[in-house]
Coordinates of C-alpha atoms in Angstrom, one line a residue:
Chain A
M1 CA 0.2 0.4 0.4
A2 CA 2.8 2.5 0.8
T3 CA 4.7 2.1 -1.9
A4 CA 1.8 2.5 -4.5
A5 CA 1.0 5.7 -2.6
L6 CA 4.6 6.9 -3.2
A7 CA 4.2 5.3 -6.7
I8 CA 1.9 8.2 -8.1
A9 CA 3.1 11.0 -5.5
P10 CA 4.3 12.9 -8.2
D11 CA 2.1 13.2 -10.2
L12 CA -0.7 13.3 -7.3
I13 CA 1.4 16.8 -6.6
T14 CA 1.9 18.4 -9.8
T15 CA -2.1 18.0 -10.6
L16 CA -2.6 19.7 -6.7
H17 CA -0.9 23.0 -9.1
G18 CA -3.7 22.7 -11.3
R19 CA -2.4 20.7 -14.5
P20 CA -2.1 16.9 -15.1
R21 CA 1.9 16.4 -15.2
G22 CA 3.7 16.2 -18.3
H23 CA 4.9 13.2 -19.9
L24 CA 7.8 13.4 -22.6
A25 CA 9.5 10.1 -24.2
V26 CA 12.9 9.4 -26.2
V27 CA 12.5 7.7 -28.7
G28 CA 15.1 5.7 -30.4
I29 CA 13.9 5.1 -34.3
G30 CA 17.1 2.9 -34.7
P31 CA 19.2 3.8 -38.5
G32 CA 17.2 4.3 -41.1
Q33 CA 14.6 1.8 -42.2
S34 CA 11.2 1.8 -40.5
A35 CA 11.0 -2.4 -40.1
W36 CA 14.3 -1.5 -37.3
R37 CA 12.1 0.8 -35.3
T38 CA 11.0 -1.2 -32.6
P39 CA 7.0 -0.8 -31.8
E40 CA 8.3 0.8 -28.2
A41 CA 9.3 3.4 -29.8
S42 CA 6.3 3.0 -32.7
R43 CA 3.9 3.5 -29.8
L44 CA 5.5 5.9 -28.2
I45 CA 4.8 8.3 -30.9
A46 CA 2.3 7.8 -32.0
E47 CA 0.5 8.6 -28.3
A48 CA 2.4 11.9 -28.6
D49 CA 0.9 15.6 -28.7
E50 CA 3.7 17.0 -30.4
L51 CA 6.8 16.0 -32.2
V52 CA 10.6 17.8 -31.4
G53 CA 14.0 16.1 -33.4
Y54 CA 15.9 16.9 -36.0
G55 CA 13.9 17.4 -39.6
L56 CA 15.7 15.0 -41.2
Y57 CA 14.6 12.3 -38.4
L58 CA 11.9 14.2 -37.9
D59 CA 10.7 13.0 -41.9
L60 CA 12.1 9.6 -41.9
L61 CA 8.6 9.3 -39.6
G62 CA 6.5 8.7 -42.5
P63 CA 2.4 8.4 -41.8
L64 CA 3.5 8.6 -38.1
A65 CA 4.1 11.8 -37.9
A66 CA 1.3 12.7 -39.9
G67 CA -0.8 15.6 -37.9
K68 CA 0.9 16.4 -35.5
P69 CA 3.1 19.6 -34.4
R70 CA 6.5 18.8 -35.1
A71 CA 9.3 21.2 -33.8
D72 CA 12.2 20.9 -36.0
F73 CA 15.8 21.8 -34.9
P74 CA 19.0 21.7 -37.0
L75 CA 22.3 20.0 -36.1
G76 CA 23.7 21.1 -33.2
G77 CA 21.8 23.3 -31.1
E78 CA 21.4 20.0 -29.6
A79 CA 21.0 22.2 -25.7
D80 CA 18.5 24.2 -27.3
R81 CA 16.3 21.0 -28.4
C82 CA 15.9 19.1 -25.3
R83 CA 15.5 21.9 -23.2
H84 CA 12.6 22.4 -25.8
A85 CA 11.3 18.9 -25.5
L86 CA 11.9 19.2 -21.3
E87 CA 9.6 22.4 -21.6
R88 CA 7.0 21.4 -23.2
A89 CA 6.9 18.6 -21.3
G90 CA 6.8 20.9 -17.8
Q91 CA 3.7 22.6 -19.4
G92 CA 1.5 19.6 -19.7
A93 CA 2.3 18.4 -23.0
R94 CA 2.8 14.9 -24.2
V95 CA 6.1 15.2 -26.4
A96 CA 8.8 12.8 -28.1
L97 CA 11.9 13.8 -28.5
V98 CA 12.9 11.6 -32.0
C99 CA 16.5 10.8 -32.7
S100 CA 18.1 7.8 -35.2
G101 CA 19.5 4.4 -33.9
D102 CA 19.5 4.2 -29.9
A103 CA 18.2 7.2 -27.4
G104 CA 20.6 6.5 -24.6
I105 CA 24.0 6.0 -27.3
Y106 CA 25.6 9.4 -28.6
A107 CA 22.1 10.6 -28.6
M108 CA 19.7 13.1 -26.9
A109 CA 19.3 11.4 -23.7
A110 CA 21.5 11.9 -21.6
L111 CA 21.8 15.6 -22.7
V112 CA 18.1 15.2 -21.5
W113 CA 19.3 14.1 -18.4
E114 CA 22.2 16.5 -17.7
L115 CA 19.9 19.6 -18.5
I116 CA 16.6 17.9 -15.6
D117 CA 20.1 17.6 -13.1
T118 CA 22.3 20.6 -13.4
G119 CA 19.4 22.6 -12.5
T120 CA 18.8 25.0 -16.0
V121 CA 15.2 23.6 -16.6
S122 CA 12.1 25.0 -15.4
D123 CA 10.9 23.4 -11.5
A124 CA 7.2 22.2 -14.6
A125 CA 10.2 20.7 -16.4
R126 CA 12.0 18.7 -13.8
R127 CA 8.1 17.2 -13.0
A128 CA 7.7 16.3 -16.0
E129 CA 7.6 12.2 -16.5
V130 CA 10.8 11.3 -18.8
V131 CA 11.1 8.1 -19.9
V132 CA 13.6 6.7 -22.4
A133 CA 13.3 3.7 -25.8
P134 CA 15.5 1.7 -26.1
G135 CA 16.6 1.4 -30.6
V136 CA 18.6 -0.6 -32.9
S137 CA 22.4 1.5 -33.3
A138 CA 24.0 2.5 -36.4
L139 CA 26.8 0.5 -35.1
Q140 CA 24.0 -3.0 -35.0
A141 CA 22.6 -2.9 -38.0
A142 CA 25.9 -2.3 -39.5
A143 CA 27.8 -5.4 -38.3
A144 CA 24.2 -7.2 -39.1
R145 CA 24.9 -5.9 -43.1
V146 CA 28.3 -7.7 -43.5
G147 CA 28.0 -10.7 -41.0
A148 CA 29.2 -10.5 -37.0
P149 CA 32.3 -8.3 -36.4
L150 CA 30.4 -7.4 -32.9
G151 CA 30.9 -10.9 -32.2
H152 CA 32.9 -10.8 -29.3
D153 CA 34.1 -7.3 -26.4
F154 CA 34.3 -4.5 -28.3
C155 CA 33.9 -0.7 -28.0
A156 CA 31.9 2.3 -29.5
I157 CA 34.5 5.7 -29.6
S158 CA 33.2 9.0 -30.7
L159 CA 35.6 11.2 -32.8
S160 CA 33.8 14.2 -32.3
D161 CA 36.5 16.5 -30.2
L162 CA 33.7 18.9 -29.8
L163 CA 32.2 17.9 -26.8
T164 CA 35.5 15.8 -25.2
P165 CA 39.0 17.0 -25.4
R166 CA 41.2 15.3 -27.6
E167 CA 43.7 14.0 -25.1
D168 CA 40.9 12.4 -23.8
I169 CA 39.7 10.5 -27.3
L170 CA 43.2 9.8 -27.6
R171 CA 43.4 8.5 -24.4
R172 CA 40.5 6.0 -25.2
I173 CA 41.5 5.3 -28.6
R174 CA 44.7 3.4 -27.2
A175 CA 43.2 2.8 -23.9
A176 CA 40.6 -0.2 -27.5
A177 CA 44.2 -0.3 -29.5
E178 CA 45.4 -2.3 -26.4
G179 CA 42.1 -4.2 -24.8
D180 CA 41.9 -6.1 -28.2
F181 CA 38.8 -4.0 -28.6
V182 CA 36.0 -4.3 -32.3
V183 CA 35.8 -0.8 -32.5
A184 CA 33.0 0.9 -34.0
F185 CA 34.1 4.5 -34.3
Y186 CA 31.2 7.7 -34.7
N187 CA 30.9 10.8 -36.0
P188 CA 34.4 9.9 -36.7
G189 CA 35.2 12.2 -39.0
S190 CA 34.0 15.8 -41.4
K191 CA 35.5 18.2 -44.5
T192 CA 37.3 19.7 -41.5
R193 CA 38.1 17.8 -39.2
R194 CA 40.0 14.2 -40.8
T195 CA 42.8 13.7 -38.3
L196 CA 41.4 12.0 -35.7
L197 CA 40.6 9.1 -37.7
A198 CA 44.0 9.2 -39.3
E199 CA 46.1 8.9 -36.0
A200 CA 43.0 6.0 -35.0
R201 CA 44.3 4.1 -37.3
Q202 CA 48.1 4.0 -36.8
T203 CA 46.9 3.6 -33.0
L204 CA 45.7 0.4 -34.0
L205 CA 48.4 -0.4 -36.5
Q206 CA 50.4 -0.6 -34.0
H207 CA 48.6 -3.6 -32.3
R208 CA 46.9 -5.8 -34.6
P209 CA 47.6 -6.1 -37.8
P210 CA 47.4 -3.9 -41.8
E211 CA 44.8 -6.7 -43.1
T212 CA 42.6 -6.8 -40.4
P213 CA 39.4 -5.9 -41.6
V214 CA 37.6 -2.3 -41.2
L215 CA 33.7 -1.6 -42.4
L216 CA 32.2 1.6 -43.2
A217 CA 28.4 2.3 -43.2
T218 CA 26.1 4.9 -44.4
S219 CA 22.4 6.2 -44.4
L220 CA 21.4 2.8 -43.2
G221 CA 18.2 1.4 -44.1
R222 CA 18.1 4.2 -46.7
P223 CA 17.8 3.8 -50.4
E224 CA 21.5 5.3 -51.0
E225 CA 23.1 3.0 -47.9
R226 CA 26.7 2.5 -48.4
L227 CA 28.4 -0.3 -47.7
T228 CA 32.3 0.1 -48.6
H229 CA 34.5 -2.7 -47.6
R230 CA 38.4 -2.2 -46.4
T231 CA 41.5 -3.0 -44.5
L232 CA 43.1 -1.0 -42.0
A233 CA 46.6 -1.0 -44.6
T234 CA 43.5 0.3 -47.3
L235 CA 41.1 2.8 -45.4
A236 CA 41.7 6.6 -46.5
V237 CA 40.1 9.2 -44.3
D238 CA 38.6 11.2 -46.6
E239 CA 36.0 8.4 -47.8
V240 CA 34.2 8.6 -44.4
D241 CA 32.0 12.2 -42.9
M242 CA 30.0 12.6 -40.3
L243 CA 27.8 10.5 -41.6
T244 CA 30.4 7.2 -41.0
V245 CA 29.6 4.5 -38.4
V246 CA 33.3 2.8 -38.8
L247 CA 34.1 -0.9 -38.1
V248 CA 37.3 -1.9 -37.5
G249 CA 37.6 -5.7 -36.5
S250 CA 40.0 -7.0 -33.8
T251 CA 43.2 -9.6 -34.1
Q252 CA 40.5 -12.3 -34.2
T253 CA 38.3 -10.4 -37.1
R254 CA 37.6 -12.8 -40.1
R255 CA 36.3 -12.0 -43.5
L256 CA 35.0 -14.5 -45.3
E257 CA 34.2 -14.1 -49.5
T258 CA 30.6 -15.6 -50.3
G259 CA 28.5 -15.6 -53.0
D260 CA 26.3 -12.8 -52.1
G261 CA 29.4 -10.5 -51.1
P262 CA 31.9 -10.7 -48.3
R263 CA 31.3 -10.8 -45.0
I264 CA 33.1 -10.3 -41.9
Y265 CA 32.9 -12.2 -38.4
T266 CA 33.5 -12.2 -34.9
P267 CA 34.4 -15.7 -33.6
R268 CA 32.7 -15.5 -29.7
G269 CA 35.5 -16.7 -28.5
Y270 CA 40.1 -17.6 -28.3
A271 CA 39.8 -21.1 -26.9
R272 CA 36.8 -23.4 -27.8
K273 CA 34.7 -25.4 -24.8
E274 CA 33.9 -27.2 -28.2
P275 CA 36.4 -26.9 -30.4
V276 CA 35.1 -26.4 -34.0
P277 CA 36.0 -30.0 -35.6
Chain B
M1 CA 23.1 -6.0 -66.2
A2 CA 26.2 -8.0 -65.2
T3 CA 25.7 -6.4 -62.0
A4 CA 22.3 -8.3 -62.0
A5 CA 23.1 -11.7 -63.7
L6 CA 25.6 -12.1 -61.1
A7 CA 23.2 -11.0 -58.1
I8 CA 21.1 -13.9 -59.2
A9 CA 23.7 -16.1 -59.9
P10 CA 23.7 -17.9 -56.9
D11 CA 20.2 -18.7 -56.6
L12 CA 20.3 -20.2 -60.3
I13 CA 23.3 -22.1 -59.2
T14 CA 21.3 -24.0 -56.0
T15 CA 17.9 -24.1 -58.7
L16 CA 19.7 -26.3 -60.9
H17 CA 21.2 -28.9 -58.7
G18 CA 17.1 -28.8 -58.5
R19 CA 16.0 -27.2 -55.4
P20 CA 15.2 -24.2 -54.1
R21 CA 17.6 -21.8 -52.5
G22 CA 17.2 -22.0 -48.6
H23 CA 17.6 -19.6 -46.6
L24 CA 18.2 -18.6 -42.8
A25 CA 17.7 -16.0 -41.0
V26 CA 19.7 -15.2 -38.2
V27 CA 17.5 -12.8 -36.0
G28 CA 18.0 -11.1 -32.6
I29 CA 14.9 -10.7 -30.5
G30 CA 15.6 -8.1 -28.0
P31 CA 15.6 -8.2 -24.8
G32 CA 12.2 -9.4 -22.8
Q33 CA 8.6 -7.7 -23.8
S34 CA 8.0 -7.9 -27.3
A35 CA 8.0 -4.2 -28.1
W36 CA 11.9 -4.5 -28.2
R37 CA 11.5 -6.8 -31.4
T38 CA 11.4 -4.8 -35.0
P39 CA 9.0 -5.4 -37.4
E40 CA 12.4 -6.7 -39.3
A41 CA 13.3 -9.4 -36.6
S42 CA 8.8 -10.4 -36.3
R43 CA 8.7 -10.7 -39.8
L44 CA 12.0 -12.7 -40.9
I45 CA 9.8 -15.8 -38.0
A46 CA 6.7 -15.2 -39.6
E47 CA 8.6 -16.3 -43.0
A48 CA 10.1 -19.1 -41.3
D49 CA 8.9 -22.6 -42.1
E50 CA 10.8 -23.3 -38.9
L51 CA 12.9 -21.9 -35.7
V52 CA 15.2 -23.5 -34.4
G53 CA 17.0 -21.8 -30.5
Y54 CA 16.7 -21.5 -26.9
G55 CA 13.6 -22.9 -25.9
L56 CA 12.8 -20.1 -23.1
Y57 CA 13.6 -17.5 -26.5
L58 CA 11.1 -19.1 -28.6
D59 CA 8.1 -19.3 -25.7
L60 CA 8.8 -15.2 -25.8
L61 CA 7.2 -15.1 -29.9
G62 CA 4.0 -15.9 -28.2
P63 CA 1.5 -16.3 -30.7
L64 CA 4.5 -15.5 -33.8
A65 CA 5.5 -18.9 -33.3
A66 CA 2.4 -20.7 -33.2
G67 CA 1.8 -23.8 -35.5
K68 CA 5.6 -23.5 -36.9
P69 CA 7.9 -26.9 -36.5
R70 CA 10.7 -25.5 -33.7
A71 CA 13.6 -27.0 -32.9
D72 CA 14.3 -26.5 -28.9
F73 CA 18.4 -26.9 -27.8
P74 CA 19.4 -26.4 -24.6
L75 CA 22.0 -23.2 -23.3
G76 CA 25.0 -24.3 -24.3
G77 CA 25.5 -26.9 -27.3
E78 CA 25.7 -23.2 -29.2
A79 CA 27.6 -24.5 -32.4
D80 CA 25.0 -27.7 -32.5
R81 CA 22.4 -25.3 -33.0
C82 CA 23.7 -23.5 -34.6
R83 CA 25.0 -26.1 -37.9
H84 CA 21.3 -27.7 -37.3
A85 CA 19.9 -24.4 -38.1
L86 CA 22.7 -23.9 -41.3
E87 CA 21.4 -27.5 -42.7
R88 CA 18.7 -27.2 -42.5
A89 CA 18.7 -23.9 -44.9
G90 CA 20.7 -26.2 -47.2
Q91 CA 18.2 -28.7 -47.3
G92 CA 15.8 -26.0 -48.7
A93 CA 14.3 -25.0 -45.5
R94 CA 13.5 -21.2 -44.2
V95 CA 14.9 -21.1 -41.2
A96 CA 14.7 -18.6 -38.2
L97 CA 18.1 -19.1 -35.7
V98 CA 15.9 -16.4 -32.9
C99 CA 18.2 -15.3 -30.4
S100 CA 17.8 -13.5 -27.7
G101 CA 19.2 -9.4 -27.4
D102 CA 20.5 -8.1 -31.0
A103 CA 21.3 -11.6 -32.6
G104 CA 25.2 -10.0 -33.4
I105 CA 26.7 -9.3 -29.7
Y106 CA 27.3 -12.4 -27.5
A107 CA 24.6 -15.3 -29.5
M108 CA 24.3 -16.3 -32.7
A109 CA 25.3 -14.8 -36.0
A110 CA 29.3 -14.7 -35.5
L111 CA 28.7 -18.2 -35.0
V112 CA 26.9 -19.3 -37.5
W113 CA 29.4 -17.2 -39.5
E114 CA 32.3 -19.6 -38.6
L115 CA 31.1 -22.4 -38.8
I116 CA 29.9 -21.7 -43.1
D117 CA 33.6 -20.3 -42.7
T118 CA 35.4 -23.1 -40.8
G119 CA 33.6 -25.5 -43.6
T120 CA 32.6 -27.0 -40.5
V121 CA 29.2 -28.1 -42.0
S122 CA 28.3 -29.4 -45.5
D123 CA 28.2 -27.8 -48.5
A124 CA 24.8 -26.7 -49.8
A125 CA 24.5 -26.0 -46.0
R126 CA 27.5 -23.3 -47.0
R127 CA 24.8 -22.1 -50.1
A128 CA 22.2 -20.2 -48.7
E129 CA 21.7 -17.1 -47.7
V130 CA 21.8 -16.4 -44.9
V131 CA 20.5 -12.9 -43.2
V132 CA 21.3 -11.4 -39.5
A133 CA 18.7 -9.0 -37.7
P134 CA 20.2 -6.7 -35.7
G135 CA 17.9 -6.0 -32.0
V136 CA 18.0 -4.1 -29.0
S137 CA 20.8 -5.7 -27.3
A138 CA 20.1 -6.3 -23.0
L139 CA 23.0 -3.3 -21.7
Q140 CA 20.8 -1.0 -24.2
A141 CA 17.1 -1.9 -22.1
A142 CA 19.0 -1.7 -18.7
A143 CA 19.7 1.9 -19.4
A144 CA 16.6 2.5 -21.5
R145 CA 15.4 2.0 -17.9
V146 CA 17.5 4.0 -15.2
G147 CA 18.1 7.5 -17.7
A148 CA 21.1 7.3 -19.9
P149 CA 24.8 5.2 -18.2
L150 CA 25.6 5.5 -22.3
G151 CA 25.9 8.1 -23.0
H152 CA 29.1 8.3 -23.7
D153 CA 31.9 5.9 -25.0
F154 CA 30.9 2.5 -23.2
C155 CA 31.6 -1.1 -24.4
A156 CA 30.8 -4.7 -24.1
I157 CA 32.8 -7.0 -21.7
S158 CA 32.0 -10.9 -21.1
L159 CA 32.6 -12.5 -18.9
S160 CA 33.2 -16.0 -19.0
D161 CA 35.9 -18.2 -19.4
L162 CA 33.9 -20.6 -21.8
L163 CA 36.0 -19.6 -24.7
T164 CA 37.7 -16.6 -23.7
P165 CA 41.4 -17.6 -21.2
R166 CA 41.5 -15.5 -18.5
E167 CA 43.9 -12.8 -19.4
D168 CA 42.0 -12.4 -22.6
I169 CA 39.8 -10.4 -20.1
L170 CA 41.5 -9.3 -17.2
R171 CA 42.9 -7.2 -20.3
R172 CA 39.9 -5.9 -21.6
I173 CA 39.2 -4.8 -18.3
R174 CA 42.5 -3.0 -17.7
A175 CA 42.3 -1.2 -20.7
A176 CA 38.2 -0.3 -20.4
A177 CA 39.5 0.8 -17.3
E178 CA 42.1 3.1 -18.0
G179 CA 40.5 4.7 -21.3
D180 CA 37.4 5.0 -18.5
F181 CA 35.2 3.5 -20.8
V182 CA 31.3 3.4 -19.3
V183 CA 31.1 -1.4 -19.3
A184 CA 28.7 -2.7 -19.7
F185 CA 29.6 -6.5 -18.3
Y186 CA 28.0 -9.9 -20.6
N187 CA 27.3 -13.2 -18.7
P188 CA 29.2 -11.7 -15.0
G189 CA 29.0 -14.6 -13.1
S190 CA 27.3 -17.6 -12.0
K191 CA 27.1 -20.0 -8.8
T192 CA 31.1 -21.5 -10.2
R193 CA 32.4 -18.9 -11.0
R194 CA 32.6 -15.7 -9.2
T195 CA 35.9 -13.9 -9.3
L196 CA 36.5 -12.1 -12.6
L197 CA 33.4 -10.0 -11.8
A198 CA 34.8 -9.4 -8.1
E199 CA 38.7 -8.7 -10.2
A200 CA 37.2 -6.8 -12.6
R201 CA 35.4 -4.4 -9.4
Q202 CA 38.5 -4.0 -7.8
T203 CA 40.5 -2.9 -11.3
L204 CA 37.6 -0.1 -11.4
L205 CA 37.9 0.4 -8.4
Q206 CA 42.5 2.1 -8.8
H207 CA 40.5 4.0 -12.1
R208 CA 37.5 5.1 -10.6
P209 CA 35.5 6.8 -7.0
P210 CA 33.8 4.3 -4.9
E211 CA 30.2 5.6 -5.6
T212 CA 30.5 5.6 -9.2
P213 CA 27.4 4.1 -10.3
V214 CA 26.8 0.4 -10.9
L215 CA 23.2 -1.5 -12.2
L216 CA 22.7 -5.0 -12.4
A217 CA 19.4 -5.8 -14.8
T218 CA 17.8 -8.9 -14.8
S219 CA 15.0 -10.7 -16.3
L220 CA 14.7 -7.0 -19.4
G221 CA 10.5 -6.9 -20.8
R222 CA 10.0 -9.4 -19.1
P223 CA 7.2 -9.5 -15.5
E224 CA 10.6 -10.6 -13.2
E225 CA 13.0 -7.6 -14.2
R226 CA 14.7 -6.5 -11.1
L227 CA 16.6 -2.6 -11.8
T228 CA 19.4 -2.6 -8.8
H229 CA 21.2 -0.1 -8.2
R230 CA 25.0 0.2 -6.8
T231 CA 27.9 1.8 -6.0
L232 CA 31.6 0.2 -7.3
A233 CA 31.8 0.6 -3.4
T234 CA 28.1 -1.7 -2.5
L235 CA 28.5 -3.4 -5.6
A236 CA 28.8 -7.3 -3.9
V237 CA 29.3 -10.5 -6.7
D238 CA 27.1 -12.6 -5.2
E239 CA 23.9 -10.3 -6.5
V240 CA 24.8 -11.4 -9.9
D241 CA 24.3 -14.0 -12.1
M242 CA 24.4 -15.9 -15.7
L243 CA 21.3 -13.7 -16.4
T244 CA 22.5 -10.2 -15.5
V245 CA 24.1 -7.5 -17.1
V246 CA 26.1 -5.4 -14.9
L247 CA 26.8 -1.8 -16.3
V248 CA 29.3 0.7 -14.6
G249 CA 29.5 4.5 -14.8
S250 CA 32.8 5.9 -15.8
T251 CA 34.0 8.7 -13.9
Q252 CA 32.0 11.1 -15.4
T253 CA 29.2 9.0 -14.8
R254 CA 26.2 11.3 -12.7
R255 CA 23.3 9.7 -10.5
L256 CA 20.7 11.5 -9.4
E257 CA 17.0 11.3 -7.6
T258 CA 13.4 11.1 -9.5
G259 CA 10.3 11.2 -8.0
D260 CA 10.5 7.7 -10.8
G261 CA 13.5 6.5 -8.6
P262 CA 17.3 6.6 -9.1
R263 CA 18.5 7.7 -12.9
I264 CA 22.4 7.5 -13.6
Y265 CA 23.1 9.1 -17.0
T266 CA 27.0 10.0 -18.4
P267 CA 27.5 13.4 -20.4
R268 CA 28.0 13.5 -23.6
G269 CA 31.4 15.2 -23.5
Y270 CA 34.0 16.4 -20.6
A271 CA 33.8 20.5 -22.1
R272 CA 31.4 21.2 -24.0
K273 CA 30.4 24.2 -27.1
E274 CA 27.8 25.3 -25.7
P275 CA 28.1 25.4 -22.0
V276 CA 24.4 24.2 -19.6
P277 CA 24.0 27.4 -18.2

């Protein structure tokens, strides 16, 4: 009984203030195609009164977004986007903040919680109910397209130095190389900033062979999807842009040729309990 | 024209052998609940003539699996499970090999490709068309439930030493600690094997404070779902079993109390382009 009373307390409090408690769903819609969007994500968007997000992601929703007021925000300005969504929820609206991939992986969920935590939104916004919906992230879609390169331990590293000092990024890259992780690089480069991927390649080459499989994946799930197989030796940093995910195999990752194209995979173990005979 | 002819060649070849080309879909159904299962995964299962998988995962499919022949395999014996699925596809069947979470993350996809690559299945099985469907993995569902702990660079490490030598696992743990990654531990322990999680805790404590947030997540998406908040100091290895996912924050991960319970998140950057005022 006590538990149930506690669970509804926040609603009661806002109701006493005269408004229903607002609701913010931070929703990951997966990469590109609706076939990778979970039913939970679709439901939360369908139930929302209004949508907030980067215009391209909202466009991907098609009929699901039809008729709903939408606040398009450009890339960059993420704090404004999240603050707007939180304040609308604080005013009692039911809001979906739409992210590509997984809402919690290099997307908006962490920034929403940071704004709530650091007190830079109104008290009403802080009282809104916030839920996060996970989704397929780009590294998973890229991996599935070409086999199973994430079949053993892996890490994800963003190469964007807008929010993280270069020294921290370089330390992560060294750790990934020394730990022999399969690595997924997000935000691997832009026209003006290519050096971090070049440095990552050099660091990884000190710990894995030049023929280590590398995949460049762009526009996953969209008609313009592009998958490019390279190796650490042949990876050219000019081939990537900010929308590319770069997967680099570990020392164990293997490539095979099939009638359907090249496939790469990372075996689950080095030693094995049941040897593949 | 040449490309189109090449693209259909594998089908033509098997048709010349008198059988349509078999099809194996290695499908990740997400953790626990159908609301996290992608439409692609549901479609591939619906289109399959027969299902292969661990019994519990097949049971989770409910009506989607109704009426389809199913080959239940126990936990362990994964190579047998994958080989059976491949051989059935080699015989012309349309097969779905059902995995929990993401098919490519600590699941069956890598083993399927390894069996194809190492020649331990029949030529017919090797000619089957194999597709992999990604899905929400346990680390993502756990993260979404409690905020956004994966908001910055993270890694996934399996603590199972059945397939990987302990020295390799310990090296990965050291690298994750030195690189200050948020860490998701899969297979963190069983009744007979708890020492690796204890060693991981000790290693991480050398690089991050005792109050670093830790989450234990079990049975995600199922009625018996359990989320337990700890810190590195209060993490007790007796609390985990093989079905628990353990998330450990980085030095940047923060915890806040809300009316809906504790939340943890990892800010997207150390420095920031647009300071949260």
